[in-house]
mmCIF file of C-alpha atoms in Angstrom:
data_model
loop_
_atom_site.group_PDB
_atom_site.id
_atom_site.type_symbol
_atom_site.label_atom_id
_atom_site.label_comp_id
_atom_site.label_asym_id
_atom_site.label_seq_id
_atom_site.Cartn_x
_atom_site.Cartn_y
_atom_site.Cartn_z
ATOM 1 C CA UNK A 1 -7.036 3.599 -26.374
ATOM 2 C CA UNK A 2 -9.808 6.297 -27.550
ATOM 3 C CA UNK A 3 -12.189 7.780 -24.638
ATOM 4 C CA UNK A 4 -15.490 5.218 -25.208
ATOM 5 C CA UNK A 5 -13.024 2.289 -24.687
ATOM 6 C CA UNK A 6 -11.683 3.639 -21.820
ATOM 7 C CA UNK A 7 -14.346 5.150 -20.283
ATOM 8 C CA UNK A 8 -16.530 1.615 -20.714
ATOM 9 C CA UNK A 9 -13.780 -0.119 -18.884
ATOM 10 C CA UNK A 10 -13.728 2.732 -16.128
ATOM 11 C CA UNK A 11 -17.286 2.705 -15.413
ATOM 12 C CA UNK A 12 -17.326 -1.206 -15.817
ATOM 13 C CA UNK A 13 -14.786 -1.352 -12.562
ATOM 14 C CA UNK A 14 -16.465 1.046 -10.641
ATOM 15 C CA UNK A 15 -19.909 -0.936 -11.110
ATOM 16 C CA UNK A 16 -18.060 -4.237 -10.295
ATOM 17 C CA UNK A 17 -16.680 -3.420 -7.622
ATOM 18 C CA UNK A 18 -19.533 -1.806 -5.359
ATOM 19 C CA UNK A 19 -22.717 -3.111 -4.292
ATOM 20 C CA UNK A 20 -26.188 -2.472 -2.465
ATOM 21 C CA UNK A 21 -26.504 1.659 -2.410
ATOM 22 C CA UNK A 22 -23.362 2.633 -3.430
ATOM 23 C CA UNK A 23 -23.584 0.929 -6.748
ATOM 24 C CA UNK A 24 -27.046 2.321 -7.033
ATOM 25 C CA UNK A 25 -26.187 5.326 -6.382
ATOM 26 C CA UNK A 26 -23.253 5.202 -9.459
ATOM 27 C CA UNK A 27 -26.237 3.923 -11.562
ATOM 28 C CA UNK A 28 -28.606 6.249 -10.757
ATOM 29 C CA UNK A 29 -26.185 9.817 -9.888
ATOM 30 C CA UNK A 30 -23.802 9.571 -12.728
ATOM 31 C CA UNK A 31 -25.802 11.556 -15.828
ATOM 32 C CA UNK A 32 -24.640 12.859 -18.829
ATOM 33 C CA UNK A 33 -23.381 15.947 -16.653
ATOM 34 C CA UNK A 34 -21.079 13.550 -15.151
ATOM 35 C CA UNK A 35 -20.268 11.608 -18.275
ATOM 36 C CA UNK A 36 -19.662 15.140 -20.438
ATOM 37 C CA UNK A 37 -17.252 15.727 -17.741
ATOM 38 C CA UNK A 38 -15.227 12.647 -17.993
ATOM 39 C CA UNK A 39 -14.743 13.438 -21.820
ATOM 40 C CA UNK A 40 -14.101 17.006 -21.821
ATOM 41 C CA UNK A 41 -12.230 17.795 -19.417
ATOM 42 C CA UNK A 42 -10.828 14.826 -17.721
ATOM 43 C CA UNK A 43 -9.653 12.769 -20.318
ATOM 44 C CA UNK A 44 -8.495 15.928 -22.685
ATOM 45 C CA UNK A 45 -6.565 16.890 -19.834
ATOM 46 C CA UNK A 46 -5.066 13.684 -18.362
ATOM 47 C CA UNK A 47 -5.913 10.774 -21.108
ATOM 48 C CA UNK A 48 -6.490 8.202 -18.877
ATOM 49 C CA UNK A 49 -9.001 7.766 -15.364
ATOM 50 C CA UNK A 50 -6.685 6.339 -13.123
ATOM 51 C CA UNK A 51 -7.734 7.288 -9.788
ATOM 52 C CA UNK A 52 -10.837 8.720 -9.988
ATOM 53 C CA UNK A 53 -13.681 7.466 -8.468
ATOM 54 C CA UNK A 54 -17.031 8.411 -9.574
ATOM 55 C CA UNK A 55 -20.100 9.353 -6.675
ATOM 56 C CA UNK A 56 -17.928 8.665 -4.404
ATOM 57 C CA UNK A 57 -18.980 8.233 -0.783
ATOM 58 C CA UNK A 58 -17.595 10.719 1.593
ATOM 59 C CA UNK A 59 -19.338 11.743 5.363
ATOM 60 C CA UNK A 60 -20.274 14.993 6.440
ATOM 61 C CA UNK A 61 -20.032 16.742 9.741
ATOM 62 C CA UNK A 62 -23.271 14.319 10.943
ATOM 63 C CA UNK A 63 -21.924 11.502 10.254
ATOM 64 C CA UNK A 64 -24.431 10.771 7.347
ATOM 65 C CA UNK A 65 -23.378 9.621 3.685
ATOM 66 C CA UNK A 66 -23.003 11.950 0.863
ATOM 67 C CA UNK A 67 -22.100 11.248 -2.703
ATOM 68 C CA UNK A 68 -19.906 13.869 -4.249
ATOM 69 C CA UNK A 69 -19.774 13.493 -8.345
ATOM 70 C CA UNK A 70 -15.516 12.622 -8.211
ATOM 71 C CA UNK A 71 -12.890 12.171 -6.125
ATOM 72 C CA UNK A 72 -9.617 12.358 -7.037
ATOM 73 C CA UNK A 73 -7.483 10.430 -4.554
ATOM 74 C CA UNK A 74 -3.223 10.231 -4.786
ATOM 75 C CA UNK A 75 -0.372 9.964 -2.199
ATOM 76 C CA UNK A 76 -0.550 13.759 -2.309
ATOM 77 C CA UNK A 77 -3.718 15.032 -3.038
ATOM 78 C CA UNK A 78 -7.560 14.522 -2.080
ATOM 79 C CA UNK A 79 -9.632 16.311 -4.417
ATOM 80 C CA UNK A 80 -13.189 16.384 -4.581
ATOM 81 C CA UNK A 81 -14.774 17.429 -7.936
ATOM 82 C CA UNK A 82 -18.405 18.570 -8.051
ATOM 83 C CA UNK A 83 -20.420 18.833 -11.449
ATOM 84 C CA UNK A 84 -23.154 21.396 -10.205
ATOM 85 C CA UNK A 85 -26.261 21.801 -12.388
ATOM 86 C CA UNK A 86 -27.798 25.574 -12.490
ATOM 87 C CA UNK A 87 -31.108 24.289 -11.449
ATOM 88 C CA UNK A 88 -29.836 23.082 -8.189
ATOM 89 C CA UNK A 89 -29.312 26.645 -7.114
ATOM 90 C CA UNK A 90 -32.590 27.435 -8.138
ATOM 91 C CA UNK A 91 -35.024 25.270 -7.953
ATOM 92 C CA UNK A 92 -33.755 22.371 -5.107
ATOM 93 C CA UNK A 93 -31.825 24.170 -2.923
ATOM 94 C CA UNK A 94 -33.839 25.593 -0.283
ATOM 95 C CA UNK A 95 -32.428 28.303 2.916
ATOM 96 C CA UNK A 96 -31.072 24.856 5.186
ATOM 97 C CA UNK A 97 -30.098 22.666 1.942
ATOM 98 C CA UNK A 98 -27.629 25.608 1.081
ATOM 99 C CA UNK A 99 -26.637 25.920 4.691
ATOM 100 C CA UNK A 100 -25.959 22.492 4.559
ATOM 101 C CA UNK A 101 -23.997 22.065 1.232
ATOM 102 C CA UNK A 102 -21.431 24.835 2.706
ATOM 103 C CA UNK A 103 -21.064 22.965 6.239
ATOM 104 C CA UNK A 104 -20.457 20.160 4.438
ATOM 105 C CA UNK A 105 -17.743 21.790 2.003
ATOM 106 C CA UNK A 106 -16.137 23.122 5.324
ATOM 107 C CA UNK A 107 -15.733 19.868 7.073
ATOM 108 C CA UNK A 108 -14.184 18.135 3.764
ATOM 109 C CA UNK A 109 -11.705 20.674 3.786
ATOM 110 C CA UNK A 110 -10.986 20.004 7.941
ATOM 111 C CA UNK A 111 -11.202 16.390 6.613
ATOM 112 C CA UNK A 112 -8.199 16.622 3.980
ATOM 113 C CA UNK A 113 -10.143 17.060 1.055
ATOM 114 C CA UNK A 114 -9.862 20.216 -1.173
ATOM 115 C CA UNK A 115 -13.436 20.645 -2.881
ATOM 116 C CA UNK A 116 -13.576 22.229 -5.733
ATOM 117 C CA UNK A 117 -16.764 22.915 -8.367
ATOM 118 C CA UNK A 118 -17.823 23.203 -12.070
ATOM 119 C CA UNK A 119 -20.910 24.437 -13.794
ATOM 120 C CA UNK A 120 -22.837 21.829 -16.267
ATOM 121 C CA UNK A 121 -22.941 25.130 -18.777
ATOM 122 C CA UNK A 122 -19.030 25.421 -18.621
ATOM 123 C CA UNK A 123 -18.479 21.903 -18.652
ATOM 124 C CA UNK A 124 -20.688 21.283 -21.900
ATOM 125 C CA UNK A 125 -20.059 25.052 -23.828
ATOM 126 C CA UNK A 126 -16.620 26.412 -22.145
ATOM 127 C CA UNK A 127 -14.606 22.422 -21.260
ATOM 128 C CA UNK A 128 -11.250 24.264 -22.375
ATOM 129 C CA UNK A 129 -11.967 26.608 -19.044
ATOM 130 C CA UNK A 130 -12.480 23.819 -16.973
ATOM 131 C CA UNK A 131 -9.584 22.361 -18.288
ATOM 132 C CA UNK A 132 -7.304 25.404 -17.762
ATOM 133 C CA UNK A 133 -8.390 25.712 -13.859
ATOM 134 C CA UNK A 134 -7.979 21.990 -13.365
ATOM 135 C CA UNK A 135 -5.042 21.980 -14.177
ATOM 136 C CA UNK A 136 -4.115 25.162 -12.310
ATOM 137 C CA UNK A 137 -5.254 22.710 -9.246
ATOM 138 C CA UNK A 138 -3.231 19.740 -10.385
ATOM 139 C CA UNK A 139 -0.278 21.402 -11.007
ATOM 140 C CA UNK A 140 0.294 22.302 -7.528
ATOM 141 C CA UNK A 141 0.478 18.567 -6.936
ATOM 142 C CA UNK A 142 1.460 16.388 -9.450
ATOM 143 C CA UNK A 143 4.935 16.618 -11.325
ATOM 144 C CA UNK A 144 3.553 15.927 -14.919
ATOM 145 C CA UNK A 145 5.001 17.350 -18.056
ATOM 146 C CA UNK A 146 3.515 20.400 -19.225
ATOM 147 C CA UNK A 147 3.435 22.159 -22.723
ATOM 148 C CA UNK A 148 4.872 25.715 -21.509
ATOM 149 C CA UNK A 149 7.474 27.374 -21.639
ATOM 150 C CA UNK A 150 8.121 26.594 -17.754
ATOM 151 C CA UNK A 151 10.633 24.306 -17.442
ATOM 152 C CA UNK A 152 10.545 23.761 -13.070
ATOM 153 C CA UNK A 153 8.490 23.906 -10.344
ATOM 154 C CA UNK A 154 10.481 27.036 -9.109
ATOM 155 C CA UNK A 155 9.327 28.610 -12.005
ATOM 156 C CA UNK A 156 5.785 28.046 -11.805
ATOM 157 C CA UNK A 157 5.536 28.704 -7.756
ATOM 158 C CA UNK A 158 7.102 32.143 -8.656
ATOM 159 C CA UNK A 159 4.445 32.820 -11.211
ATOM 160 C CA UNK A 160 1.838 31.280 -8.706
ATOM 161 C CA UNK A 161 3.150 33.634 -5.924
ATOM 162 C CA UNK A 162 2.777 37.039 -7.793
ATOM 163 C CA UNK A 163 0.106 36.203 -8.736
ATOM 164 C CA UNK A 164 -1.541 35.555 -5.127
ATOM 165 C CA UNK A 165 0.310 39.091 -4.153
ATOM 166 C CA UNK A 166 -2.205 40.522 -6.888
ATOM 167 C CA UNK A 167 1.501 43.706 -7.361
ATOM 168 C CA UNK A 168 5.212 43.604 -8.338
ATOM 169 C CA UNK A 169 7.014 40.630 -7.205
ATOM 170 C CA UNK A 170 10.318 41.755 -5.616
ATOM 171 C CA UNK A 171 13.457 39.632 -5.672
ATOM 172 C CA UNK A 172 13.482 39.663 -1.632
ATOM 173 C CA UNK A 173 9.813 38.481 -2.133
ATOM 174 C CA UNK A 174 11.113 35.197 -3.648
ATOM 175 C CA UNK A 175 13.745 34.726 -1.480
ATOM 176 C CA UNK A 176 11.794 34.564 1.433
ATOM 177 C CA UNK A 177 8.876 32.409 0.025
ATOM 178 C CA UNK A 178 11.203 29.901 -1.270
ATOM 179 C CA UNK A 179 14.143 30.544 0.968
ATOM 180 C CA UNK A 180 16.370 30.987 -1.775
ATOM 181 C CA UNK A 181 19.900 33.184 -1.741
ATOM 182 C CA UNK A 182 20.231 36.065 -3.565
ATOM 183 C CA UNK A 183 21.875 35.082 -6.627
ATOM 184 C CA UNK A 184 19.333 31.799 -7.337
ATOM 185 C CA UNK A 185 16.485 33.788 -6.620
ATOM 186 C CA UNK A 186 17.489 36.703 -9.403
ATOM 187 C CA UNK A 187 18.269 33.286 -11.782
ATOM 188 C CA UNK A 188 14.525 31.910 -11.771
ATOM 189 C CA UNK A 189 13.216 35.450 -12.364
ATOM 190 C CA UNK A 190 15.454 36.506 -15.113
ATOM 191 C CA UNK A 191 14.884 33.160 -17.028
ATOM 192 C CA UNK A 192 10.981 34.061 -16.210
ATOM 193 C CA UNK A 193 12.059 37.335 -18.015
ATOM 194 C CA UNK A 194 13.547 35.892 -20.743
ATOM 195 C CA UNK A 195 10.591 33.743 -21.696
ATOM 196 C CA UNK A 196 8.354 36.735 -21.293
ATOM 197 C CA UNK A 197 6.011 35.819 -18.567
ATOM 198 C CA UNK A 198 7.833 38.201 -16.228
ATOM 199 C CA UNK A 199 8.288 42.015 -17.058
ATOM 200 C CA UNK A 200 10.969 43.917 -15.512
ATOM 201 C CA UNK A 201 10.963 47.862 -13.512
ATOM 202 C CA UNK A 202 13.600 50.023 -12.891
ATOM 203 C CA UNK A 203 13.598 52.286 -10.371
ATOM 204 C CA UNK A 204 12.928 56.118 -10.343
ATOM 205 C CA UNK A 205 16.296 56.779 -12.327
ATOM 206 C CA UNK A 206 16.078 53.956 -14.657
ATOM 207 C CA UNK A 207 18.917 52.110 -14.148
ATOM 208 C CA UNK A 208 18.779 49.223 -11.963
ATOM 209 C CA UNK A 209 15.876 46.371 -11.691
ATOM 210 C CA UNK A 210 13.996 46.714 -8.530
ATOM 211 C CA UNK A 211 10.479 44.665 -9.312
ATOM 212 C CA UNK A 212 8.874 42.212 -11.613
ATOM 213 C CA UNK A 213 5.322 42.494 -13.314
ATOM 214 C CA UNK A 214 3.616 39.596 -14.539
ATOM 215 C CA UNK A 215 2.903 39.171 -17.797
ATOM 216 C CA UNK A 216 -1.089 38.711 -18.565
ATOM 217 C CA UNK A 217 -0.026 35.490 -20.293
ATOM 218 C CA UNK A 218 1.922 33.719 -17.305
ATOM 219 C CA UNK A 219 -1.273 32.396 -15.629
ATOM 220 C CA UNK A 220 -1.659 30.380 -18.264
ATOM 221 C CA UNK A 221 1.548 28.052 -17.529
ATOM 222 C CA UNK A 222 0.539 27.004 -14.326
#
């Protein structure tokens, strides 16, 4: 099935299936923004719209209705995706709007939700950026395939991890973030080696291993 099929019969269920406000607000909130979206970076990255929900209804710390642009909603994840035009930063928002958009970010995140936000520009000139930090976001939940040369989630929460310790990842480091013994944790990292994404350090005498750099490219198998 190409996108326009699909994406007629995704809209067409979403529309069917709400009514009063909530339908009008799918009519009326979901622009080409929203739509661009959809086709570049969505369905290039996941070929298919199964459970995402377009302006979807969420409550903020008031009590009072909000419509976000997506939600992404699994057994394991609770994603809220926000398509965020330039001119809302400056020409709508004013000093208690902006107060109010980061209150309201906070108590989705108390709520369950992880919130997350893309740029109009970069969805319309730079989708293949949105695409590589949505994924980066998926990945940490959903076991899919993925073209790289990581072949386990071991692999890519090691690559994840040095990079969140922004210096040389240690084997004691892995160990103790994924309570592994000695021997398994100096496996994952030497087949990380082996591909290239990890670089390895001797010591001050050169002759023994003590550290792992990561390779500028490893980011980009997450």
């Amino acid at each position: 099935m190409d996108f326009r099929k699909a994406y007629g019969i995704f809209m067409y269920y979403h529309l069917s299936n709400r009514t009063g406000e909530r339908r009008g607000r799918l009519e009326r909130g979901h622009d080409e923004a929203e739509t661009w979206f959809c086709q570049k970076v969505w369905w290039s990255l996941r070929g298919h719209f199964r459970d995402l929900h377009p302006q979807f209804e969420v409550l903020d710390w008031r009590g009072r209705s909000y419509y976000c642009s997506f939600a992404f909603i699994t057994p394991h994840l609770r994603l809220i995706i926000e398509v965020k035009p330039f001119s809302t930063y400056t020409t709508e928002t004013d000093r208690q709007k902006y107060c109010d958009e980061l209150n309201r970010e906070t108590f989705l995140s108390a709520m369950g939700y992880q919130v997350i936000s893309f740029a109009c520009d970069d969805v319309t000139d730079r989708p293949e950026l949105c695409i590589m930090l949505l994924r980066k976001v998926l990945s940490r939940y959903l076991a899919e395939p993925h073209s790289t040369s990581v072949s386990s989630v071991t692999e890519r929460e090691i690559i994840r991890f040095a990079c969140m310790l922004v210096r040389p990842l240690r084997p004691i480091d892995v160990k103790t973030h994924l309570r592994l013994n000695h021997r398994t944790a100096l496996r994952f990292l030497h087949s990380l080696c082996d591909k290239g994404l990890l670089i390895p350090v001797t010591g001050s005498q050169g002759k023994h291993v003590v550290k792992y750099k990561l390779h500028p490219r490893a980011a980009q198998c997450l």
